[in-house]
Short mmCIF file of C-alpha atoms in Angstrom, two decimals:
data_model
loop_
_atom_site.label_atom_id
_atom_site.label_comp_id
_atom_site.label_asym_id
_atom_site.label_seq_id
_atom_site.Cartn_x
_atom_site.Cartn_y
_atom_site.Cartn_z
CA MET A 1 11.41 -41.93 -1.18
CA THR A 2 15.20 -42.01 -1.44
CA ASP A 3 17.68 -39.15 -1.66
CA CYS A 4 19.93 -38.41 -4.62
CA ASN A 5 23.60 -38.73 -3.81
CA ASP A 6 24.43 -35.40 -5.51
CA ALA A 7 23.76 -32.95 -2.67
CA SER A 8 24.65 -29.89 -4.76
CA LEU A 9 22.01 -30.80 -7.33
CA ARG A 10 19.43 -31.37 -4.60
CA ASP A 11 20.32 -28.00 -3.17
CA ALA A 12 19.58 -26.38 -6.49
CA LEU A 13 16.10 -27.87 -6.92
CA PRO A 14 14.30 -25.02 -5.08
CA ASP A 15 16.21 -22.53 -7.21
CA LEU A 16 15.10 -24.43 -10.30
CA ILE A 17 11.40 -24.13 -9.45
CA HIS A 18 11.84 -20.42 -8.64
CA GLY A 19 13.63 -19.80 -11.94
CA ARG A 20 16.80 -18.53 -10.33
CA LEU A 21 19.33 -20.62 -12.17
CA SER A 22 21.45 -19.62 -15.10
CA GLN A 23 20.63 -21.18 -18.40
CA LEU A 24 23.64 -23.45 -18.13
CA ASP A 25 22.76 -24.65 -14.65
CA ARG A 26 19.14 -25.16 -15.62
CA ALA A 27 20.15 -27.30 -18.59
CA THR A 28 22.54 -29.35 -16.47
CA ILE A 29 20.02 -30.05 -13.73
CA SER A 30 17.22 -30.76 -16.18
CA ALA A 31 19.40 -33.35 -17.85
CA HIS A 32 20.16 -34.91 -14.47
CA ILE A 33 16.53 -35.01 -13.42
CA GLU A 34 15.54 -36.95 -16.52
CA GLY A 35 17.66 -39.85 -15.35
CA CYS A 36 17.19 -39.51 -11.57
CA ASP A 37 14.00 -40.84 -9.98
CA ALA A 38 14.91 -39.45 -6.57
CA CYS A 39 15.32 -35.91 -7.88
CA ARG A 40 12.08 -36.16 -9.87
CA ALA A 41 10.26 -37.31 -6.75
CA GLU A 42 11.83 -34.55 -4.68
CA LEU A 43 10.92 -31.96 -7.30
CA ALA A 44 7.31 -33.18 -7.21
CA LEU A 45 7.35 -32.94 -3.42
CA LEU A 46 8.55 -29.35 -3.61
CA GLY A 47 5.64 -28.61 -5.91
CA ASP A 48 3.20 -30.19 -3.44
CA VAL A 49 4.57 -28.08 -0.60
CA ARG A 50 4.18 -24.91 -2.61
CA GLN A 51 0.68 -25.98 -3.58
CA MET A 52 -0.14 -26.43 0.10
CA VAL A 53 0.59 -22.83 1.04
CA ALA A 54 -0.80 -21.45 -2.20
CA LEU A 55 -4.25 -21.73 -0.61
CA THR A 56 -3.35 -19.06 1.92
CA PRO A 57 -5.66 -16.10 1.37
CA ALA A 58 -3.92 -13.18 -0.29
CA PRO A 59 -3.80 -10.06 1.89
CA ASP A 60 -5.71 -6.93 0.92
CA VAL A 61 -2.99 -4.77 -0.62
CA ALA A 62 -5.03 -1.54 -0.54
CA ARG A 63 -5.77 -1.96 3.14
CA ILE A 64 -2.11 -2.50 3.96
CA VAL A 65 -1.02 0.49 1.90
CA ALA A 66 -3.60 2.67 3.64
CA ALA A 67 -2.07 1.75 6.99
CA LEU A 68 1.48 2.69 5.99
CA PRO A 69 3.09 5.80 7.46
CA SER A 70 3.81 8.86 5.34
CA PRO A 71 7.24 9.05 3.74
CA ARG A 72 9.83 11.19 5.47
CA GLY A 73 9.59 14.80 4.34
CA VAL A 74 5.92 14.53 3.52
CA PRO A 75 4.02 16.11 6.43
CA ALA A 76 1.02 14.32 7.84
CA GLY A 77 -2.21 15.30 6.19
CA VAL A 78 -0.63 16.14 2.87
CA PRO A 79 -2.30 13.92 0.32
CA GLN A 80 0.12 11.69 -1.48
CA VAL A 81 -0.23 10.23 -4.90
CA ALA A 82 -3.21 7.94 -4.71
CA SER A 83 -2.93 4.21 -4.56
CA GLU A 84 -3.70 2.34 -7.73
CA SER A 85 -4.29 -1.00 -6.13
CA ALA A 86 -7.57 -2.84 -5.91
CA GLY A 87 -8.94 -1.28 -9.04
CA THR A 88 -8.45 2.31 -7.95
CA ARG A 89 -6.67 4.74 -10.21
CA PRO A 90 -4.16 7.36 -9.20
CA LEU A 91 -5.59 10.82 -8.66
CA ALA A 92 -4.91 12.79 -11.82
CA LEU A 93 -6.50 16.12 -12.67
CA GLN A 94 -7.96 16.35 -16.13
CA PRO A 95 -7.00 19.41 -18.24
CA ARG A 96 -10.55 20.76 -18.01
CA ALA A 97 -10.46 20.58 -14.23
CA ILE A 98 -7.13 22.38 -14.18
CA TRP A 99 -8.57 25.24 -16.25
CA ARG A 100 -11.58 25.44 -13.96
CA LEU A 101 -9.37 25.63 -10.92
CA ALA A 102 -7.29 28.35 -12.58
CA GLY A 103 -10.43 30.36 -13.38
CA VAL A 104 -11.65 30.14 -9.81
CA ALA A 105 -8.25 31.28 -8.58
CA VAL A 106 -8.32 34.35 -10.87
CA ILE A 107 -11.83 35.31 -9.73
CA VAL A 108 -10.86 35.02 -6.09
CA ALA A 109 -7.75 37.10 -6.69
CA VAL A 110 -9.68 39.89 -8.48
CA ALA A 111 -12.34 39.97 -5.78
CA GLY A 112 -9.69 40.17 -3.10
CA MET A 113 -7.93 43.05 -4.85
CA SER A 114 -11.22 44.93 -5.20
CA LEU A 115 -11.96 44.61 -1.51
CA LEU A 116 -8.46 45.72 -0.68
CA VAL A 117 -8.70 48.84 -2.86
CA ARG A 118 -12.07 49.78 -1.36
CA GLY A 119 -10.72 49.36 2.11
CA GLU A 120 -7.75 51.62 1.35
CA ARG A 121 -9.99 54.34 -0.07
CA SER A 122 -12.23 54.25 3.00
CA ALA A 123 -9.29 54.56 5.32
CA VAL A 124 -7.62 57.41 3.44
CA ALA A 125 -10.62 59.74 2.92
CA PRO A 126 -13.22 59.27 5.66
CA ILE A 127 -14.43 62.82 5.21
CA GLU A 128 -15.85 61.86 1.80
CA ARG A 129 -18.32 59.59 3.44
CA VAL A 130 -19.81 62.36 5.50
CA ALA A 131 -19.58 64.85 2.72
CA ARG A 132 -22.48 63.22 0.93
CA VAL A 133 -25.41 64.36 3.01
CA GLU A 134 -29.03 64.10 2.21
CA GLN A 135 -31.82 66.36 3.11
CA VAL A 136 -33.72 64.43 5.69
CA GLN A 137 -36.20 66.87 7.03
CA PRO A 138 -36.78 70.42 5.96
CA VAL A 139 -36.76 72.82 8.83
CA ALA A 140 -39.53 75.33 9.18
CA ALA A 141 -38.68 78.76 8.00
CA SER A 142 -39.47 80.19 11.38
CA ALA A 143 -37.00 77.92 13.07
CA GLY A 144 -34.07 79.51 11.32
CA PRO A 145 -30.73 77.91 10.82
CA ALA A 146 -29.66 75.80 13.68
CA GLU A 147 -26.47 76.61 15.43
CA PRO A 148 -23.88 73.87 15.16
CA VAL A 149 -22.91 72.45 18.48
CA ALA A 150 -19.37 73.23 19.30
CA ASP A 151 -18.39 69.83 20.59
CA ALA A 152 -20.44 67.83 18.12
CA PRO A 153 -18.30 65.73 15.80
CA VAL A 154 -18.80 66.44 12.20
CA THR A 155 -19.43 62.81 11.49
CA SER A 156 -22.30 62.59 13.96
CA ALA A 157 -24.53 65.59 13.46
CA LEU A 158 -24.40 68.32 10.93
CA THR A 159 -26.79 71.18 10.37
CA LEU A 160 -26.50 72.93 7.08
CA PRO A 161 -28.55 75.40 5.17
CA SER A 162 -29.61 73.86 1.87
CA SER A 163 -29.48 77.28 0.30
CA ARG A 164 -29.80 80.85 1.37
CA SER A 165 -33.38 81.13 0.13
CA GLU A 166 -34.69 77.82 1.48
CA ALA A 167 -35.21 76.53 4.97
CA PRO A 168 -32.21 74.95 6.56
CA ALA A 169 -32.03 71.20 6.79
CA ILE A 170 -30.91 68.99 9.60
CA THR A 171 -28.79 66.14 8.49
CA LEU A 172 -27.75 63.38 10.72
CA VAL A 173 -24.84 61.29 9.69
CA GLY A 174 -23.95 58.49 12.02
CA PRO A 175 -25.89 56.63 14.70
CA VAL A 176 -28.02 58.60 17.13
CA ASP A 177 -26.69 56.78 20.15
CA GLU A 178 -23.30 58.33 19.53
CA LEU A 179 -24.62 61.82 20.13
CA SER A 180 -23.93 63.54 23.42
CA ASP A 181 -26.75 64.73 25.66
CA ASP A 182 -26.26 68.31 24.52
CA ASN A 183 -26.40 67.29 20.89
CA LEU A 184 -29.57 65.28 21.48
CA GLU A 185 -31.24 68.19 23.19
CA THR A 186 -30.30 70.46 20.34
CA LEU A 187 -31.60 67.97 17.82
CA LEU A 188 -34.89 67.49 19.68
CA ALA A 189 -35.35 71.22 19.92
CA GLU A 190 -34.89 71.51 16.17
CA LEU A 191 -37.38 68.72 15.59
CA ASP A 192 -39.93 70.38 17.87
CA GLY A 193 -39.68 73.50 15.79
CA MET A 194 -40.62 71.75 12.56
CA GLU A 195 -44.10 72.20 11.11
CA GLY A 196 -45.47 69.12 9.47
CA LEU A 197 -44.14 67.30 6.47
CA PRO A 198 -43.14 68.92 3.23
CA ALA A 199 -45.65 68.91 0.41
CA VAL A 200 -43.15 67.51 -2.04
CA GLU A 201 -40.33 65.07 -1.67
CA PRO A 202 -37.15 67.04 -1.10
CA GLU A 203 -34.33 66.70 -3.57
CA PRO A 204 -31.22 64.91 -2.40
CA LEU A 205 -28.44 67.32 -1.68
CA THR A 206 -24.84 66.67 -2.37
CA ILE A 207 -22.15 69.05 -1.26
CA ASP A 208 -18.47 69.10 -1.77
CA VAL A 209 -15.92 68.76 0.95
CA ASP A 210 -14.71 72.24 0.13
CA ASP A 211 -18.06 73.60 1.27
CA LEU A 212 -17.47 72.18 4.74
CA GLU A 213 -14.23 73.95 5.34
CA GLY A 214 -15.80 77.23 6.42
CA ILE A 215 -18.37 75.74 8.78
CA GLU A 216 -16.37 75.83 11.90
CA MET B 1 20.71 -11.48 -4.45
CA ILE B 2 20.83 -7.81 -3.53
CA SER B 3 17.62 -6.62 -4.93
CA GLY B 4 14.99 -7.99 -7.21
CA THR B 5 11.77 -7.33 -8.95
CA HIS B 6 10.08 -10.55 -7.80
CA GLY B 7 7.89 -10.60 -10.83
CA GLY B 8 6.09 -7.30 -10.41
CA GLY B 9 7.08 -4.51 -12.77
CA ASP B 10 10.48 -3.40 -13.91
CA ASP B 11 11.55 -1.34 -10.91
CA THR B 12 13.76 -2.99 -8.35
CA ASP B 13 12.80 -2.93 -4.71
CA ARG B 14 15.51 -0.40 -4.00
CA GLU B 15 14.24 1.94 -6.70
CA LEU B 16 10.72 1.64 -5.35
CA VAL B 17 11.91 2.38 -1.84
CA ALA B 18 13.61 5.53 -3.11
CA ARG B 19 10.46 6.58 -4.94
CA TRP B 20 8.36 6.06 -1.84
CA GLN B 21 10.79 8.06 0.27
CA ALA B 22 10.40 10.86 -2.29
CA GLY B 23 6.66 10.88 -1.66
CA ASP B 24 5.30 8.49 -4.29
CA SER B 25 2.87 6.20 -2.46
CA ARG B 26 2.30 4.19 -5.64
CA ALA B 27 5.74 2.73 -5.09
CA ALA B 28 4.53 1.40 -1.75
CA THR B 29 1.58 -0.20 -3.48
CA VAL B 30 3.90 -2.03 -5.86
CA LEU B 31 6.12 -3.19 -3.02
CA VAL B 32 3.22 -4.43 -0.92
CA ASP B 33 1.66 -6.15 -3.90
CA ARG B 34 5.00 -7.77 -4.68
CA HIS B 35 5.72 -9.22 -1.24
CA ALA B 36 2.47 -9.47 0.73
CA ALA B 37 1.44 -12.88 -0.56
CA ALA B 38 4.82 -14.44 0.22
CA LEU B 39 4.70 -13.00 3.72
CA ALA B 40 1.21 -14.40 4.22
CA ARG B 41 2.30 -17.85 3.03
CA PHE B 42 5.35 -17.78 5.26
CA ALA B 43 3.17 -16.87 8.24
CA ALA B 44 0.70 -19.62 7.44
CA SER B 45 3.40 -22.23 6.96
CA SER B 46 5.05 -21.14 10.21
CA GLY B 47 1.95 -22.09 12.15
CA GLU B 48 0.17 -18.74 12.29
CA ARG B 49 -3.54 -19.25 12.03
CA ASP B 50 -5.12 -16.05 13.31
CA GLU B 51 -5.13 -12.69 11.64
CA ILE B 52 -2.44 -13.40 9.11
CA GLU B 53 -3.38 -10.30 7.16
CA GLU B 54 -2.96 -8.20 10.26
CA LEU B 55 0.45 -9.73 10.78
CA VAL B 56 1.45 -8.93 7.21
CA GLN B 57 0.16 -5.39 7.61
CA ASP B 58 2.10 -4.92 10.83
CA THR B 59 5.19 -6.18 9.04
CA PHE B 60 4.88 -3.56 6.32
CA VAL B 61 4.07 -0.79 8.77
CA ARG B 62 7.12 -1.70 10.84
CA ALA B 63 9.28 -1.90 7.73
CA PHE B 64 8.14 1.38 6.20
CA SER B 65 8.55 3.12 9.54
CA SER B 66 12.21 2.20 9.64
CA LEU B 67 13.28 2.07 6.03
CA GLU B 68 16.24 4.28 6.90
CA SER B 69 17.67 1.35 8.83
CA PHE B 70 17.42 -0.95 5.82
CA ARG B 71 21.04 -1.26 4.80
CA GLY B 72 20.39 -3.13 1.59
CA ASP B 73 22.90 -5.86 2.38
CA SER B 74 20.17 -8.36 1.68
CA SER B 75 17.05 -8.16 -0.40
CA LEU B 76 14.03 -6.25 0.82
CA ARG B 77 12.07 -9.49 0.90
CA THR B 78 14.62 -11.07 3.23
CA TRP B 79 14.38 -8.02 5.47
CA LEU B 80 10.60 -8.26 5.46
CA PHE B 81 10.74 -11.93 6.41
CA THR B 82 13.06 -11.03 9.28
CA ILE B 83 10.63 -8.42 10.58
CA GLU B 84 7.66 -10.73 10.19
CA ARG B 85 9.42 -13.54 12.02
CA ARG B 86 10.17 -11.22 14.95
CA LEU B 87 6.54 -10.17 15.05
CA MET B 88 5.46 -13.81 15.05
CA LEU B 89 7.80 -14.58 17.94
CA ASP B 90 6.45 -11.55 19.86
CA ARG B 91 2.92 -12.68 19.19
CA ARG B 92 3.63 -16.21 20.40
CA ARG B 93 5.25 -14.90 23.55
CA ALA B 94 2.22 -12.71 24.20
CA GLU B 95 -0.09 -15.65 23.59
CA ARG B 96 1.85 -17.77 26.04
CA ARG B 97 1.50 -15.07 28.69
CA GLN B 98 -2.19 -14.70 27.93
CA ARG B 99 -2.71 -18.41 28.29
CA PHE B 100 -2.00 -18.12 31.99
CA THR B 101 -4.36 -15.21 32.56
CA VAL B 102 -7.32 -15.71 30.22
CA PRO B 103 -9.91 -18.34 31.07
CA ILE B 104 -10.29 -21.05 28.48
CA GLU B 105 -13.93 -20.21 27.81
CA ASP B 106 -12.92 -16.68 26.77
CA VAL B 107 -10.82 -17.91 23.90
CA GLU B 108 -12.64 -17.76 20.59
CA PRO B 109 -13.02 -21.33 19.42
CA ALA B 110 -13.55 -20.63 15.75
CA THR B 111 -11.27 -18.73 13.44
CA ALA B 112 -11.43 -17.88 9.82
CA TYR B 113 -8.53 -20.16 9.23
CA ASP B 114 -10.56 -23.18 10.34
CA ALA B 115 -12.35 -23.01 7.02
CA LEU B 116 -9.03 -23.19 5.25
CA ASP B 117 -8.04 -26.09 7.45
CA ALA B 118 -11.17 -27.95 6.46
CA LEU B 119 -10.50 -27.26 2.84
CA LEU B 120 -6.94 -28.43 3.17
CA ALA B 121 -8.10 -31.59 4.93
CA ALA B 122 -10.14 -32.44 1.90
CA GLU B 123 -7.21 -31.96 -0.41
CA ALA B 124 -4.81 -34.68 -1.40
CA GLY B 125 -1.97 -32.54 -0.12
CA ASP B 126 -3.16 -32.85 3.44
CA ARG B 127 -0.50 -35.42 4.14
CA VAL B 128 2.16 -32.99 3.00
CA ARG B 129 0.79 -30.40 5.37
CA GLN B 130 0.88 -32.83 8.23
CA ALA B 131 4.45 -33.69 7.36
CA VAL B 132 5.47 -30.04 7.39
CA ASP B 133 3.57 -29.38 10.60
CA ALA B 134 5.48 -32.22 12.23
CA LEU B 135 8.78 -30.39 11.71
CA SER B 136 10.37 -28.39 14.48
CA PRO B 137 9.65 -24.65 14.29
CA MET B 138 13.18 -23.87 13.09
CA GLN B 139 13.13 -26.66 10.50
CA ARG B 140 9.71 -25.61 9.29
CA GLU B 141 10.68 -21.98 8.89
CA ILE B 142 13.88 -22.77 7.02
CA PHE B 143 12.17 -25.41 4.88
CA MET B 144 9.40 -23.04 3.86
CA LEU B 145 11.70 -20.10 3.26
CA ARG B 146 13.73 -22.29 0.94
CA VAL B 147 10.92 -24.12 -0.84
CA ASP B 148 8.13 -21.57 -1.05
CA SER B 149 9.97 -18.26 -0.89
CA GLY B 150 13.07 -19.45 -2.73
CA LEU B 151 15.50 -17.69 -0.42
CA SER B 152 19.17 -18.60 -0.54
CA TYR B 153 20.76 -20.21 2.49
CA ARG B 154 22.54 -16.95 3.16
CA ASP B 155 19.28 -14.99 3.25
CA ILE B 156 17.61 -17.70 5.32
CA ALA B 157 20.42 -17.49 7.85
CA GLU B 158 19.82 -13.75 8.14
CA VAL B 159 16.10 -14.20 8.64
CA VAL B 160 16.35 -16.84 11.35
CA GLY B 161 19.51 -15.46 12.92
CA SER B 162 21.71 -18.43 12.13
CA THR B 163 24.54 -19.34 9.81
CA GLU B 164 24.43 -20.33 6.18
CA GLY B 165 25.80 -23.80 6.97
CA ALA B 166 23.29 -24.34 9.75
CA ALA B 167 20.47 -23.29 7.43
CA ARG B 168 21.60 -25.83 4.85
CA VAL B 169 21.72 -28.62 7.44
CA HIS B 170 18.28 -27.71 8.76
CA TYR B 171 16.86 -27.73 5.27
CA HIS B 172 18.19 -31.18 4.40
CA ASN B 173 17.10 -32.58 7.76
CA ALA B 174 13.64 -31.13 7.18
CA MET B 175 13.44 -32.61 3.70
CA HIS B 176 14.50 -35.98 5.07
CA ALA B 177 11.88 -35.79 7.84
CA VAL B 178 9.10 -34.90 5.41
CA LYS B 179 9.99 -37.81 3.13
CA GLU B 180 10.00 -40.20 6.07
CA PHE B 181 6.62 -38.91 7.22
CA LEU B 182 5.15 -39.44 3.77
CA ASN B 183 6.70 -42.90 3.45
CA ASP B 184 5.14 -44.12 6.69
#
């Protein structure tokens, strides 16, 4: 296999097979090759060399992309636009999914606002919670109205007459374990004075906060 | 050649790099798809036989980790070849060191590339492969960068750390050596 004497043309042969010549250069070289056995042979050799390495297995593009670092400015863990290689499609939300997500967001927001409003009400007017008292046990008429304990918090124990004509009722609001020893003794004494269960289920009693103002 | 599309889509490499830096990982997919095969072929033709895909992956990881340092004086592909060549040299140096410390029986005798070797041996182009393998490492790299990757002498000089004139001389010497091998 001999070499062509035109070194510049030989230099351009790789560019010819890679399609990187201008139209004029391609026409000039093609015309030369038709009459030059050495250049034709060299061009065929270049094709054989490329054929040799063409058998190299192609790398897995998706695997390589998955190993790449995140772009600058995109913090780690933030999902990027999905890869579309290897048959995968980029992550794109459908319109229906967007509406569903928006609906969920509205529901969560309304629920959060409701909880917030309830919390504010509870914090502003705690007395309203203890104002709704129920008649737990009727007290025997002989027991008489119980005397409120001076140091008993109003939210723990409260003894109120249900009405002037009926027996007074003991109402306990709040956990028993929060009562002081004196309060417990008073409560037990009231319970000891009771006589059996009422014949009929007592009616729930609801009083206003204004009624509590004169207790102390 | 400053930048090119290399036959994959309309966006240039530089545009894709900018898109990736803005957070679009699809741009990285296009870039990898565009250049991975050429990097694998260059590695194979340079004598790499083991874990070529891992080498290509390391090349891209290294490149994307330091894209800010890519000046754009040459094409992205040229820059990738430069990175891959450095990785190959590092790997060969590490293998040389390991050769003195690892017993021979610990070296895995079979590689996935052996199957490709066997296939190539059965092909008519086996003689061409032998001719290319007989070249010096520098000649082989320059020859393959010119023939298979189509790089200009200027880009080849940047990849191998030489001059444009030296790259041209190496190429013609390599071509002459291959022809002589095939004529014998």
